[in-house]
PDB file of C-alpha atoms in Angstrom:
ATOM      1  CA  MET A   1     -16.414 -11.051   7.763  1.00 36.00           C
ATOM      2  CA  THR A   2     -17.453 -12.249   4.613  1.00 38.00           C
ATOM      3  CA  ILE A   3     -19.199  -9.789   2.675  1.00 36.00           C
ATOM      4  CA  GLU A   4     -22.440 -10.842   0.557  1.00 37.00           C
ATOM      5  CA  ASN A   5     -21.767 -12.056  -2.669  1.00 34.00           C
ATOM      6  CA  ARG A   6     -25.237  -9.478  -4.807  1.00 35.00           C
ATOM      7  CA  LYS A   7     -25.766 -10.770  -8.100  1.00 37.00           C
ATOM      8  CA  TYR A   8     -25.443  -7.786 -10.541  1.00 38.00           C
ATOM      9  CA  LYS A   9     -25.770  -7.867 -14.242  1.00 48.00           C
ATOM     10  CA  ASP A  10     -24.315  -9.112 -16.411  1.00 63.00           C
ATOM     11  CA  THR A  11     -22.356  -6.748 -18.605  1.00 85.00           C
ATOM     12  CA  VAL A  12     -23.417  -6.138 -22.507  1.00 92.00           C
ATOM     13  CA  PHE A  13     -21.600  -9.044 -24.257  1.00 93.00           C
ATOM     14  CA  ARG A  14     -22.975 -11.213 -21.982  1.00 91.00           C
ATOM     15  CA  MET A  15     -26.250  -9.964 -22.526  1.00 92.00           C
ATOM     16  CA  LEU A  16     -26.171 -10.143 -26.149  1.00 95.00           C
ATOM     17  CA  PHE A  17     -25.045 -13.873 -26.236  1.00 95.00           C
ATOM     18  CA  ASN A  18     -27.460 -15.050 -24.074  1.00 92.00           C
ATOM     19  CA  ASN A  19     -29.966 -14.748 -26.434  1.00 94.00           C
ATOM     20  CA  LYS A  20     -29.287 -18.348 -28.567  1.00 96.00           C
ATOM     21  CA  ALA A  21     -29.756 -18.024 -31.528  1.00 96.00           C
ATOM     22  CA  HIS A  22     -26.835 -15.210 -30.823  1.00 97.00           C
ATOM     23  CA  LEU A  23     -24.534 -17.153 -29.732  1.00 97.00           C
ATOM     24  CA  LEU A  24     -25.106 -20.255 -32.745  1.00 97.00           C
ATOM     25  CA  GLU A  25     -24.370 -18.248 -35.059  1.00 98.00           C
ATOM     26  CA  LEU A  26     -21.171 -16.708 -33.034  1.00 98.00           C
ATOM     27  CA  TYR A  27     -19.664 -20.999 -32.988  1.00 97.00           C
ATOM     28  CA  ASN A  28     -20.673 -20.871 -36.908  1.00 97.00           C
ATOM     29  CA  ALA A  29     -18.489 -18.113 -37.498  1.00 98.00           C
ATOM     30  CA  ILE A  30     -15.900 -19.542 -35.599  1.00 97.00           C
ATOM     31  CA  ASN A  31     -16.130 -23.091 -36.458  1.00 96.00           C
ATOM     32  CA  GLY A  32     -17.097 -22.783 -40.427  1.00 96.00           C
ATOM     33  CA  THR A  33     -20.236 -25.301 -39.333  1.00 96.00           C
ATOM     34  CA  ASN A  34     -23.424 -23.856 -40.397  1.00 96.00           C
ATOM     35  CA  TYR A  35     -25.739 -25.338 -36.921  1.00 96.00           C
ATOM     36  CA  ALA A  36     -29.452 -23.790 -37.980  1.00 96.00           C
ATOM     37  CA  ASN A  37     -31.512 -24.861 -34.374  1.00 96.00           C
ATOM     38  CA  PRO A  38     -29.693 -22.591 -31.692  1.00 95.00           C
ATOM     39  CA  ASP A  39     -31.830 -25.404 -29.657  1.00 95.00           C
ATOM     40  CA  ASP A  40     -28.868 -27.600 -30.072  1.00 94.00           C
ATOM     41  CA  LEU A  41     -26.960 -25.770 -27.297  1.00 95.00           C
ATOM     42  CA  THR A  42     -26.981 -26.321 -24.314  1.00 94.00           C
ATOM     43  CA  ILE A  43     -26.070 -23.582 -21.653  1.00 93.00           C
ATOM     44  CA  THR A  44     -23.496 -24.297 -19.398  1.00 92.00           C
ATOM     45  CA  THR A  45     -22.442 -20.968 -18.023  1.00 88.00           C
ATOM     46  CA  LEU A  46     -21.985 -21.133 -14.605  1.00 84.00           C
ATOM     47  CA  LYS A  47     -24.407 -18.411 -12.471  1.00 74.00           C
ATOM     48  CA  GLY A  48     -21.365 -18.581  -9.229  1.00 60.00           C
ATOM     49  CA  GLU A  49     -23.807 -21.246  -7.606  1.00 48.00           C
ATOM     50  CA  THR A  50     -21.000 -24.763  -8.244  1.00 43.00           C
ATOM     51  CA  PHE A  51     -18.478 -25.669  -5.722  1.00 45.00           C
ATOM     52  CA  LEU A  52     -15.796 -22.950  -6.337  1.00 45.00           C
ATOM     53  CA  LYS A  53     -18.126 -19.673  -6.603  1.00 54.00           C
ATOM     54  CA  MET A  54     -17.562 -19.419  -9.937  1.00 59.00           C
ATOM     55  CA  LYS A  55     -18.942 -17.588 -12.196  1.00 71.00           C
ATOM     56  CA  ASN A  56     -17.915 -16.735 -15.863  1.00 81.00           C
ATOM     57  CA  ASP A  57     -19.076 -15.259 -18.895  1.00 87.00           C
ATOM     58  CA  LEU A  58     -20.315 -18.079 -21.701  1.00 93.00           C
ATOM     59  CA  SER A  59     -20.041 -22.419 -22.058  1.00 95.00           C
ATOM     60  CA  PHE A  60     -22.134 -24.582 -24.002  1.00 96.00           C
ATOM     61  CA  ILE A  61     -21.727 -27.509 -25.437  1.00 96.00           C
ATOM     62  CA  ILE A  62     -22.757 -28.525 -29.287  1.00 96.00           C
ATOM     63  CA  ASN A  63     -21.428 -31.312 -31.356  1.00 93.00           C
ATOM     64  CA  ASP A  64     -19.739 -32.943 -28.859  1.00 95.00           C
ATOM     65  CA  ASP A  65     -17.883 -29.377 -28.262  1.00 96.00           C
ATOM     66  CA  LEU A  66     -17.864 -27.332 -24.797  1.00 97.00           C
ATOM     67  CA  SER A  67     -17.217 -24.187 -25.553  1.00 97.00           C
ATOM     68  CA  ILE A  68     -16.162 -21.541 -23.437  1.00 96.00           C
ATOM     69  CA  TYR A  69     -16.787 -17.696 -23.926  1.00 96.00           C
ATOM     70  CA  GLU A  70     -14.967 -14.578 -21.472  1.00 94.00           C
ATOM     71  CA  HIS A  71     -14.866 -11.668 -23.055  1.00 92.00           C
ATOM     72  CA  GLN A  72     -12.137  -9.212 -21.809  1.00 90.00           C
ATOM     73  CA  SER A  73     -11.624  -4.882 -21.890  1.00 86.00           C
ATOM     74  CA  SER A  74      -7.703  -6.427 -20.917  1.00 83.00           C
ATOM     75  CA  PRO A  75      -4.324  -8.352 -21.941  1.00 86.00           C
ATOM     76  CA  CYS A  76      -5.105 -11.642 -19.302  1.00 87.00           C
ATOM     77  CA  PRO A  77      -2.234 -13.900 -19.586  1.00 91.00           C
ATOM     78  CA  ASN A  78      -3.683 -15.861 -15.992  1.00 92.00           C
ATOM     79  CA  ILE A  79      -6.980 -16.392 -18.673  1.00 94.00           C
ATOM     80  CA  PRO A  80      -5.869 -20.379 -18.579  1.00 96.00           C
ATOM     81  CA  LEU A  81      -5.854 -20.742 -15.219  1.00 94.00           C
ATOM     82  CA  ARG A  82      -8.281 -19.378 -15.149  1.00 92.00           C
ATOM     83  CA  ASP A  83     -10.438 -21.009 -17.529  1.00 95.00           C
ATOM     84  CA  LEU A  84      -8.767 -24.299 -16.049  1.00 95.00           C
ATOM     85  CA  TYR A  85     -11.228 -23.426 -12.455  1.00 91.00           C
ATOM     86  CA  TYR A  86     -14.345 -23.309 -15.190  1.00 92.00           C
ATOM     87  CA  LEU A  87     -13.365 -26.933 -16.815  1.00 94.00           C
ATOM     88  CA  ALA A  88     -13.103 -28.174 -14.097  1.00 92.00           C
ATOM     89  CA  ALA A  89     -16.781 -26.828 -11.819  1.00 90.00           C
ATOM     90  CA  THR A  90     -18.703 -27.153 -15.508  1.00 91.00           C
ATOM     91  CA  LEU A  91     -17.878 -30.496 -16.026  1.00 92.00           C
ATOM     92  CA  LYS A  92     -18.491 -31.421 -12.048  1.00 88.00           C
ATOM     93  CA  GLU A  93     -21.504 -29.840 -12.741  1.00 86.00           C
ATOM     94  CA  GLN A  94     -22.111 -32.385 -16.070  1.00 87.00           C
ATOM     95  CA  PHE A  95     -20.744 -35.783 -14.033  1.00 88.00           C
ATOM     96  CA  PRO A  96     -20.600 -35.874 -10.376  1.00 82.00           C
ATOM     97  CA  THR A  97     -18.129 -37.434  -8.044  1.00 83.00           C
ATOM     98  CA  GLU A  98     -19.343 -41.074  -7.770  1.00 82.00           C
ATOM     99  CA  LYS A  99     -19.461 -41.652 -11.132  1.00 81.00           C
ATOM    100  CA  LEU A 100     -15.771 -40.957 -11.272  1.00 87.00           C
ATOM    101  CA  TYR A 101     -15.595 -44.367  -9.815  1.00 87.00           C
ATOM    102  CA  GLY A 102     -16.756 -46.943 -11.914  1.00 84.00           C
ATOM    103  CA  SER A 103     -15.125 -49.103 -14.567  1.00 86.00           C
ATOM    104  CA  THR A 104     -16.702 -47.510 -17.780  1.00 89.00           C
ATOM    105  CA  THR A 105     -14.973 -44.623 -19.394  1.00 92.00           C
ATOM    106  CA  ILE A 106     -17.010 -41.467 -19.720  1.00 92.00           C
ATOM    107  CA  HIS A 107     -17.032 -39.706 -22.097  1.00 94.00           C
ATOM    108  CA  ILE A 108     -16.557 -35.928 -21.654  1.00 95.00           C
ATOM    109  CA  PRO A 109     -17.709 -33.458 -24.748  1.00 96.00           C
ATOM    110  CA  CYS A 110     -14.413 -31.719 -26.076  1.00 97.00           C
ATOM    111  CA  PRO A 111     -13.087 -27.996 -24.726  1.00 97.00           C
ATOM    112  CA  LYS A 112     -12.595 -25.097 -26.724  1.00 97.00           C
ATOM    113  CA  PHE A 113     -11.571 -21.690 -25.371  1.00 98.00           C
ATOM    114  CA  LEU A 114     -12.182 -18.538 -26.600  1.00 98.00           C
ATOM    115  CA  MET A 115     -10.918 -14.912 -25.679  1.00 97.00           C
ATOM    116  CA  PHE A 116     -12.695 -12.143 -27.463  1.00 97.00           C
ATOM    117  CA  TYR A 117     -10.593  -9.385 -26.578  1.00 95.00           C
ATOM    118  CA  ASN A 118     -11.858  -5.533 -27.198  1.00 92.00           C
ATOM    119  CA  GLY A 119     -10.024  -3.153 -24.643  1.00 89.00           C
ATOM    120  CA  THR A 120      -7.141  -0.118 -25.981  1.00 88.00           C
ATOM    121  CA  THR A 121      -4.334  -2.316 -24.975  1.00 89.00           C
ATOM    122  CA  ALA A 122      -2.975  -2.712 -28.173  1.00 92.00           C
ATOM    123  CA  MET A 123      -3.114  -6.401 -29.279  1.00 95.00           C
ATOM    124  CA  GLU A 124      -2.950  -8.567 -32.527  1.00 96.00           C
ATOM    125  CA  ASP A 125      -5.774 -10.133 -34.027  1.00 97.00           C
ATOM    126  CA  LYS A 126      -4.776 -13.534 -32.878  1.00 97.00           C
ATOM    127  CA  VAL A 127      -3.175 -13.726 -29.378  1.00 97.00           C
ATOM    128  CA  THR A 128      -2.296 -18.203 -28.067  1.00 97.00           C
ATOM    129  CA  TYR A 129      -1.719 -17.929 -24.245  1.00 97.00           C
ATOM    130  CA  ARG A 130      -1.133 -21.797 -23.101  1.00 97.00           C
ATOM    131  CA  LEU A 131      -1.164 -23.133 -19.435  1.00 96.00           C
ATOM    132  CA  THR A 132       2.413 -24.361 -19.503  1.00 96.00           C
ATOM    133  CA  ASP A 133       3.403 -20.409 -19.939  1.00 95.00           C
ATOM    134  CA  MET A 134       2.400 -20.023 -16.260  1.00 95.00           C
ATOM    135  CA  PHE A 135       4.541 -22.821 -14.715  1.00 95.00           C
ATOM    136  CA  ILE A 136       7.359 -22.085 -12.560  1.00 92.00           C
ATOM    137  CA  LYS A 137       9.283 -24.928 -13.666  1.00 90.00           C
ATOM    138  CA  LYS A 138       9.289 -25.839 -17.579  1.00 87.00           C
ATOM    139  CA  ASP A 139       8.558 -29.107 -18.546  1.00 85.00           C
ATOM    140  CA  THR A 140       9.370 -30.178 -22.100  1.00 86.00           C
ATOM    141  CA  LEU A 141       6.811 -33.079 -21.344  1.00 90.00           C
ATOM    142  CA  PRO A 142       4.100 -31.386 -19.182  1.00 92.00           C
ATOM    143  CA  SER A 143       1.391 -33.612 -18.404  1.00 94.00           C
ATOM    144  CA  VAL A 144      -1.124 -31.430 -18.526  1.00 95.00           C
ATOM    145  CA  GLU A 145      -1.609 -28.246 -21.807  1.00 96.00           C
ATOM    146  CA  LEU A 146      -4.551 -25.600 -21.486  1.00 97.00           C
ATOM    147  CA  THR A 147      -4.644 -23.833 -24.875  1.00 98.00           C
ATOM    148  CA  VAL A 148      -6.460 -20.004 -25.216  1.00 98.00           C
ATOM    149  CA  THR A 149      -6.945 -18.291 -28.178  1.00 98.00           C
ATOM    150  CA  ALA A 150      -7.732 -14.434 -27.500  1.00 97.00           C
ATOM    151  CA  LEU A 151      -9.261 -12.934 -30.560  1.00 98.00           C
ATOM    152  CA  ASN A 152      -9.158  -9.219 -31.062  1.00 97.00           C
ATOM    153  CA  ILE A 153     -12.822  -8.029 -31.461  1.00 97.00           C
ATOM    154  CA  ASN A 154     -12.245  -4.043 -31.748  1.00 95.00           C
ATOM    155  CA  ASP A 155     -12.716  -2.322 -34.987  1.00 89.00           C
ATOM    156  CA  GLY A 156     -10.212  -3.221 -38.248  1.00 91.00           C
ATOM    157  CA  HIS A 157      -9.074  -6.577 -36.672  1.00 96.00           C
ATOM    158  CA  ASN A 158     -10.290  -9.700 -37.530  1.00 97.00           C
ATOM    159  CA  LYS A 159     -12.633  -8.599 -40.211  1.00 96.00           C
ATOM    160  CA  GLU A 160     -13.741 -12.804 -41.871  1.00 97.00           C
ATOM    161  CA  LEU A 161     -14.725 -13.606 -38.326  1.00 97.00           C
ATOM    162  CA  LEU A 162     -16.850 -10.425 -37.758  1.00 97.00           C
ATOM    163  CA  GLU A 163     -18.526 -10.190 -41.259  1.00 97.00           C
ATOM    164  CA  ALA A 164     -19.431 -14.053 -40.576  1.00 98.00           C
ATOM    165  CA  CYS A 165     -21.399 -12.788 -37.336  1.00 98.00           C
ATOM    166  CA  LYS A 166     -23.570 -10.035 -37.326  1.00 97.00           C
ATOM    167  CA  ALA A 167     -24.040 -10.227 -33.451  1.00 97.00           C
ATOM    168  CA  LEU A 168     -20.520  -9.764 -33.065  1.00 97.00           C
ATOM    169  CA  LYS A 169     -19.648  -7.380 -36.045  1.00 97.00           C
ATOM    170  CA  GLY A 170     -22.497  -4.947 -34.168  1.00 97.00           C
ATOM    171  CA  TYR A 171     -21.010  -5.282 -30.467  1.00 97.00           C
ATOM    172  CA  SER A 172     -17.595  -4.005 -32.393  1.00 96.00           C
ATOM    173  CA  ILE A 173     -19.509  -0.900 -33.858  1.00 97.00           C
ATOM    174  CA  PHE A 174     -21.426  -0.254 -30.761  1.00 96.00           C
ATOM    175  CA  VAL A 175     -18.606  -0.776 -28.619  1.00 94.00           C
ATOM    176  CA  SER A 176     -15.924   1.798 -31.127  1.00 95.00           C
ATOM    177  CA  LYS A 177     -19.737   4.369 -30.940  1.00 96.00           C
ATOM    178  CA  VAL A 178     -19.446   4.546 -27.183  1.00 94.00           C
ATOM    179  CA  ARG A 179     -15.880   5.390 -26.742  1.00 93.00           C
ATOM    180  CA  LYS A 180     -15.993   8.276 -29.642  1.00 95.00           C
ATOM    181  CA  TYR A 181     -18.756   9.663 -28.052  1.00 96.00           C
ATOM    182  CA  LYS A 182     -17.043   8.940 -24.887  1.00 94.00           C
ATOM    183  CA  GLN A 183     -14.023  11.545 -26.114  1.00 95.00           C
ATOM    184  CA  VAL A 184     -17.086  13.614 -27.681  1.00 97.00           C
ATOM    185  CA  VAL A 185     -19.189  14.057 -24.308  1.00 96.00           C
ATOM    186  CA  GLU A 186     -15.837  14.943 -22.572  1.00 94.00           C
ATOM    187  CA  ASN A 187     -14.540  17.612 -24.879  1.00 95.00           C
ATOM    188  CA  GLU A 188     -17.972  18.846 -24.062  1.00 96.00           C
ATOM    189  CA  TYR A 189     -17.514  19.186 -21.145  1.00 94.00           C
ATOM    190  CA  ASN A 190     -14.636  20.584 -21.275  1.00 94.00           C
ATOM    191  CA  SER A 191     -16.047  23.483 -22.770  1.00 95.00           C
ATOM    192  CA  THR A 192     -18.423  24.803 -21.174  1.00 95.00           C
ATOM    193  CA  HIS A 193     -17.018  24.025 -17.684  1.00 93.00           C
ATOM    194  CA  THR A 194     -14.181  25.800 -15.235  1.00 92.00           C
ATOM    195  CA  THR A 195     -12.531  23.431 -14.169  1.00 91.00           C
ATOM    196  CA  PRO A 196     -11.956  20.988 -16.670  1.00 90.00           C
ATOM    197  CA  LEU A 197     -12.421  16.863 -15.948  1.00 89.00           C
ATOM    198  CA  ASN A 198      -8.461  16.516 -15.270  1.00 85.00           C
ATOM    199  CA  LEU A 199      -8.175  18.688 -12.506  1.00 87.00           C
ATOM    200  CA  LEU A 200     -11.690  17.431 -10.445  1.00 84.00           C
ATOM    201  CA  VAL A 201     -10.969  15.648  -7.153  1.00 77.00           C
ATOM    202  CA  ASP A 202     -13.641  13.759  -7.681  1.00 77.00           C
ATOM    203  CA  LYS A 203     -15.162  12.879 -10.733  1.00 80.00           C
ATOM    204  CA  SER A 204     -16.984   9.412 -10.670  1.00 80.00           C
ATOM    205  CA  GLU A 205     -19.577  11.008 -10.514  1.00 85.00           C
ATOM    206  CA  VAL A 206     -19.560  13.108 -13.109  1.00 90.00           C
ATOM    207  CA  MET A 207     -17.751  10.411 -15.272  1.00 88.00           C
ATOM    208  CA  LYS A 208     -20.713   8.382 -14.696  1.00 88.00           C
ATOM    209  CA  SER A 209     -22.579  10.610 -16.105  1.00 92.00           C
ATOM    210  CA  LEU A 210     -21.017  11.989 -19.243  1.00 93.00           C
ATOM    211  CA  ILE A 211     -20.525   8.044 -19.997  1.00 93.00           C
ATOM    212  CA  LYS A 212     -24.404   7.298 -19.460  1.00 94.00           C
ATOM    213  CA  SER A 213     -24.658   9.718 -22.376  1.00 96.00           C
ATOM    214  CA  ALA A 214     -21.569   8.644 -24.485  1.00 95.00           C
ATOM    215  CA  ILE A 215     -23.787   4.931 -24.158  1.00 95.00           C
ATOM    216  CA  THR A 216     -27.149   6.678 -24.515  1.00 97.00           C
ATOM    217  CA  LYS A 217     -25.799   8.567 -28.306  1.00 97.00           C
ATOM    218  CA  ALA A 218     -23.388   4.861 -29.114  1.00 97.00           C
ATOM    219  CA  ILE A 219     -27.614   2.918 -28.968  1.00 97.00           C
ATOM    220  CA  ASP A 220     -29.458   6.039 -30.606  1.00 97.00           C
ATOM    221  CA  GLU A 221     -27.080   5.977 -34.293  1.00 98.00           C
ATOM    222  CA  CYS A 222     -27.036   1.816 -33.375  1.00 97.00           C
ATOM    223  CA  ILE A 223     -30.834   1.899 -33.763  1.00 98.00           C
ATOM    224  CA  GLN A 224     -30.983   4.152 -36.370  1.00 98.00           C
ATOM    225  CA  LYS A 225     -28.421   2.360 -38.649  1.00 97.00           C
ATOM    226  CA  ASN A 226     -29.837  -0.701 -37.702  1.00 97.00           C
ATOM    227  CA  ILE A 227     -26.678  -2.025 -36.066  1.00 97.00           C
ATOM    228  CA  LEU A 228     -28.273  -4.817 -33.757  1.00 97.00           C
ATOM    229  CA  LYS A 229     -31.562  -3.177 -33.311  1.00 97.00           C
ATOM    230  CA  ASP A 230     -34.225  -5.216 -31.935  1.00 96.00           C
ATOM    231  CA  PHE A 231     -31.424  -5.645 -29.365  1.00 96.00           C
ATOM    232  CA  PHE A 232     -30.516  -2.212 -28.215  1.00 97.00           C
ATOM    233  CA  THR A 233     -33.893  -1.245 -28.507  1.00 97.00           C
ATOM    234  CA  GLU A 234     -36.037  -4.066 -26.322  1.00 95.00           C
ATOM    235  CA  TYR A 235     -32.598  -3.986 -24.001  1.00 95.00           C
ATOM    236  CA  ARG A 236     -31.982  -0.077 -23.811  1.00 95.00           C
ATOM    237  CA  LYS A 237     -32.494   1.102 -20.096  1.00 94.00           C
ATOM    238  CA  GLU A 238     -30.922  -2.291 -18.937  1.00 92.00           C
ATOM    239  CA  ILE A 239     -27.754  -2.011 -21.825  1.00 93.00           C
ATOM    240  CA  ILE A 240     -27.629   1.533 -20.478  1.00 93.00           C
ATOM    241  CA  GLU A 241     -27.735   0.809 -17.108  1.00 89.00           C
ATOM    242  CA  VAL A 242     -24.850  -2.599 -17.577  1.00 87.00           C
ATOM    243  CA  GLY A 243     -22.246  -0.623 -19.956  1.00 85.00           C
ATOM    244  CA  VAL A 244     -22.215   2.848 -17.271  1.00 87.00           C
ATOM    245  CA  LEU A 245     -21.087  -0.150 -14.941  1.00 80.00           C
ATOM    246  CA  GLU A 246     -19.000  -2.267 -16.593  1.00 77.00           C
ATOM    247  CA  TYR A 247     -16.623   1.489 -18.487  1.00 73.00           C
ATOM    248  CA  SER A 248     -16.579   2.603 -15.193  1.00 68.00           C
ATOM    249  CA  TYR A 249     -15.160  -0.832 -13.569  1.00 66.00           C
ATOM    250  CA  GLU A 250     -12.325  -0.831 -17.201  1.00 65.00           C
ATOM    251  CA  GLN A 251     -11.611   2.654 -16.286  1.00 63.00           C
ATOM    252  CA  HIS A 252     -10.477   2.231 -12.536  1.00 59.00           C
ATOM    253  CA  ILE A 253      -9.097  -0.902 -13.564  1.00 60.00           C
ATOM    254  CA  GLN A 254      -6.978   1.081 -16.369  1.00 58.00           C
ATOM    255  CA  VAL A 255      -6.158   3.506 -13.582  1.00 57.00           C
ATOM    256  CA  ILE A 256      -4.883   1.302 -11.239  1.00 55.00           C
ATOM    257  CA  LYS A 257      -2.835  -0.453 -14.098  1.00 54.00           C
ATOM    258  CA  ASP A 258      -1.489   3.414 -15.512  1.00 50.00           C
ATOM    259  CA  GLU A 259      -0.586   4.254 -11.574  1.00 49.00           C
ATOM    260  CA  SER A 260       1.002   0.472 -10.839  1.00 41.00           C
ATOM    261  CA  TYR A 261       0.579   0.220  -7.014  1.00 39.00           C
ATOM    262  CA  ASP A 262       2.465  -2.873  -6.617  1.00 41.00           C
ATOM    263  CA  ASN A 263       2.575  -2.597  -2.935  1.00 42.00           C
ATOM    264  CA  GLY A 264      -0.987  -2.737  -2.933  1.00 44.00           C
ATOM    265  CA  TYR A 265      -3.585   0.038  -1.488  1.00 42.00           C
ATOM    266  CA  ASN A 266      -2.383   1.105   1.366  1.00 46.00           C
ATOM    267  CA  ASN A 267      -5.623   1.950   3.921  1.00 44.00           C
ATOM    268  CA  GLY A 268      -7.227  -1.508   2.735  1.00 46.00           C
ATOM    269  CA  TYR A 269      -3.509  -3.919   2.623  1.00 45.00           C
ATOM    270  CA  ASN A 270      -0.222  -3.454   3.963  1.00 48.00           C
ATOM    271  CA  SER A 271       1.233  -6.323   2.189  1.00 42.00           C
ATOM    272  CA  GLY A 272      -1.065  -9.764   3.622  1.00 42.00           C
ATOM    273  CA  GLU A 273       0.264  -8.391   7.219  1.00 43.00           C
ATOM    274  CA  LYS A 274      -2.803  -7.426   8.162  1.00 44.00           C
ATOM    275  CA  ASN A 275      -4.481 -11.586   7.953  1.00 42.00           C
ATOM    276  CA  GLY A 276      -1.150 -13.018   8.893  1.00 38.00           C
ATOM    277  CA  GLU A 277       0.007 -13.681   5.655  1.00 38.00           C
ATOM    278  CA  LYS A 278       3.421 -13.962   4.561  1.00 35.00           C
ATOM    279  CA  ASN A 279       3.581 -12.260   1.002  1.00 40.00           C
ATOM    280  CA  GLY A 280       0.687 -10.272   0.719  1.00 40.00           C
ATOM    281  CA  ILE A 281      -1.105  -9.174  -2.126  1.00 39.00           C
ATOM    282  CA  LYS A 282       1.471  -6.893  -4.456  1.00 43.00           C
ATOM    283  CA  ASN A 283      -1.338  -5.748  -6.769  1.00 56.00           C
ATOM    284  CA  THR A 284      -5.227  -4.528  -5.515  1.00 72.00           C
ATOM    285  CA  THR A 285      -5.922  -5.760  -9.481  1.00 68.00           C
ATOM    286  CA  ASP A 286      -5.610  -9.472  -7.999  1.00 77.00           C
ATOM    287  CA  LEU A 287      -8.408  -9.043  -5.684  1.00 80.00           C
ATOM    288  CA  PHE A 288     -10.583  -7.425  -8.652  1.00 78.00           C
ATOM    289  CA  SER A 289      -9.734  -9.794 -11.248  1.00 74.00           C
ATOM    290  CA  TRP A 290     -11.047 -12.060  -8.724  1.00 80.00           C
ATOM    291  CA  LEU A 291     -14.174  -9.843  -7.462  1.00 80.00           C
ATOM    292  CA  LYS A 292     -14.955  -9.617 -11.671  1.00 72.00           C
ATOM    293  CA  SER A 293     -15.081 -13.290 -12.408  1.00 71.00           C
ATOM    294  CA  ASN A 294     -17.007 -13.703  -9.286  1.00 73.00           C
ATOM    295  CA  GLY A 295     -19.624 -11.307 -10.799  1.00 68.00           C
ATOM    296  CA  ARG A 296     -18.798  -8.188  -8.285  1.00 75.00           C
ATOM    297  CA  GLU A 297     -17.810  -5.625 -10.974  1.00 68.00           C
ATOM    298  CA  ALA A 298     -19.706  -3.223  -9.012  1.00 68.00           C
ATOM    299  CA  ASP A 299     -17.999  -4.052  -5.318  1.00 74.00           C
ATOM    300  CA  VAL A 300     -14.684  -2.806  -7.016  1.00 75.00           C
ATOM    301  CA  LEU A 301     -16.997   0.823  -7.404  1.00 64.00           C
ATOM    302  CA  LEU A 302     -17.294   1.024  -4.276  1.00 68.00           C
ATOM    303  CA  ALA A 303     -14.246  -0.089  -3.134  1.00 72.00           C
ATOM    304  CA  VAL A 304     -12.297   2.543  -5.018  1.00 62.00           C
ATOM    305  CA  ASP A 305     -13.776   5.310  -3.778  1.00 57.00           C
ATOM    306  CA  ASP A 306     -14.876   3.606  -0.302  1.00 63.00           C
ATOM    307  CA  SER A 307     -11.265   2.511   1.347  1.00 67.00           C
ATOM    308  CA  ASN A 308     -13.221   0.584   4.662  1.00 70.00           C
ATOM    309  CA  TYR A 309     -14.543  -1.572   2.421  1.00 76.00           C
ATOM    310  CA  LEU A 310     -11.669  -2.631   0.586  1.00 78.00           C
ATOM    311  CA  SER A 311     -10.240  -3.531   3.400  1.00 79.00           C
ATOM    312  CA  GLN A 312     -12.837  -5.736   4.581  1.00 81.00           C
ATOM    313  CA  LEU A 313     -13.145  -7.241   0.343  1.00 84.00           C
ATOM    314  CA  PHE A 314      -9.450  -8.072   1.419  1.00 85.00           C
ATOM    315  CA  THR A 315     -10.478  -9.501   3.938  1.00 84.00           C
ATOM    316  CA  GLU A 316     -13.100 -11.957   2.034  1.00 86.00           C
ATOM    317  CA  TYR A 317     -10.443 -12.698  -0.820  1.00 85.00           C
ATOM    318  CA  GLU A 318      -8.133 -13.900   2.113  1.00 85.00           C
ATOM    319  CA  GLU A 319     -10.204 -15.674   3.528  1.00 83.00           C
ATOM    320  CA  TRP A 320     -11.841 -16.898   0.243  1.00 83.00           C
ATOM    321  CA  LYS A 321      -7.908 -17.996  -0.676  1.00 81.00           C
ATOM    322  CA  LYS A 322      -7.411 -19.819   2.315  1.00 79.00           C
ATOM    323  CA  ASN A 323     -10.236 -22.543   1.805  1.00 79.00           C
ATOM    324  CA  ASN A 324      -9.406 -23.356  -1.350  1.00 76.00           C
ATOM    325  CA  THR A 325      -5.408 -23.404  -1.386  1.00 65.00           C
ATOM    326  CA  PRO A 326      -4.914 -26.983  -1.769  1.00 58.00           C
ATOM    327  CA  ASN A 327      -3.800 -28.716   1.812  1.00 58.00           C
ATOM    328  CA  SER A 328      -4.206 -25.412   3.595  1.00 47.00           C
TER     329      SER A 328
END
């Protein structure tokens, strides 16, 4: 059974850089350019309606560059393969198949891949991920390579880049303030309730309320200090809603990783045997990463508290893999 692919709102990062002026500022800061007209950008971000049903964070063309930007809150060594999918889907939209069989060379924009990281796991200012690092067999002369540069945008990292892009710096400050106020509201809760947070059997709703409070306080302080004031003022309500969903998703993913659910979620899917897959799903993060790449973070939240729904998602995921695996 295929579950409806719901249309959920973007993350705060995508909301901010869906603004062409902010996106152009980011491109200039990264490349040392000084383009001034946001309309020079041609947005190519995938929305999920492509032949691969992919949805990525940001992609655009300017100066014959095809920039594909991803935002991650956890280290992602698989990002080169994801970006390969995004690149193929984007070029498929730009250059229909029938044009590929002509005798004239098609000139395509030069792809550049960046990942902006703002998670809590320690990471250097810059990390390079390569597609060839994922190859089972190492080849001294590989026929294909794809390189992704991951940039740590947490407070205290890549200072020159953040100073060159006010929008990115503002986003980094906002995230750090959310984390600060999250700790504050958690401490306040523990000091005023008999049962502390870490002993609650089901704390999902409590945490959502606390995260909402932390995000609200962070927005208020940013507006007061003129940090992305126009953005936070105009989209205040939506940012709070999106932020709660985004932060709750990140928390759930981190809990799953910390607890090392290497054999999958027993109630939802039993090592793939349920659907006849020989190897099965060894880690629920495979499923959750797939859902996130398709803009379905909210499905993760539903699945965490509903094992039957998680089982349905695994069934859908296996069906998708079967239909999108070569020679299947």
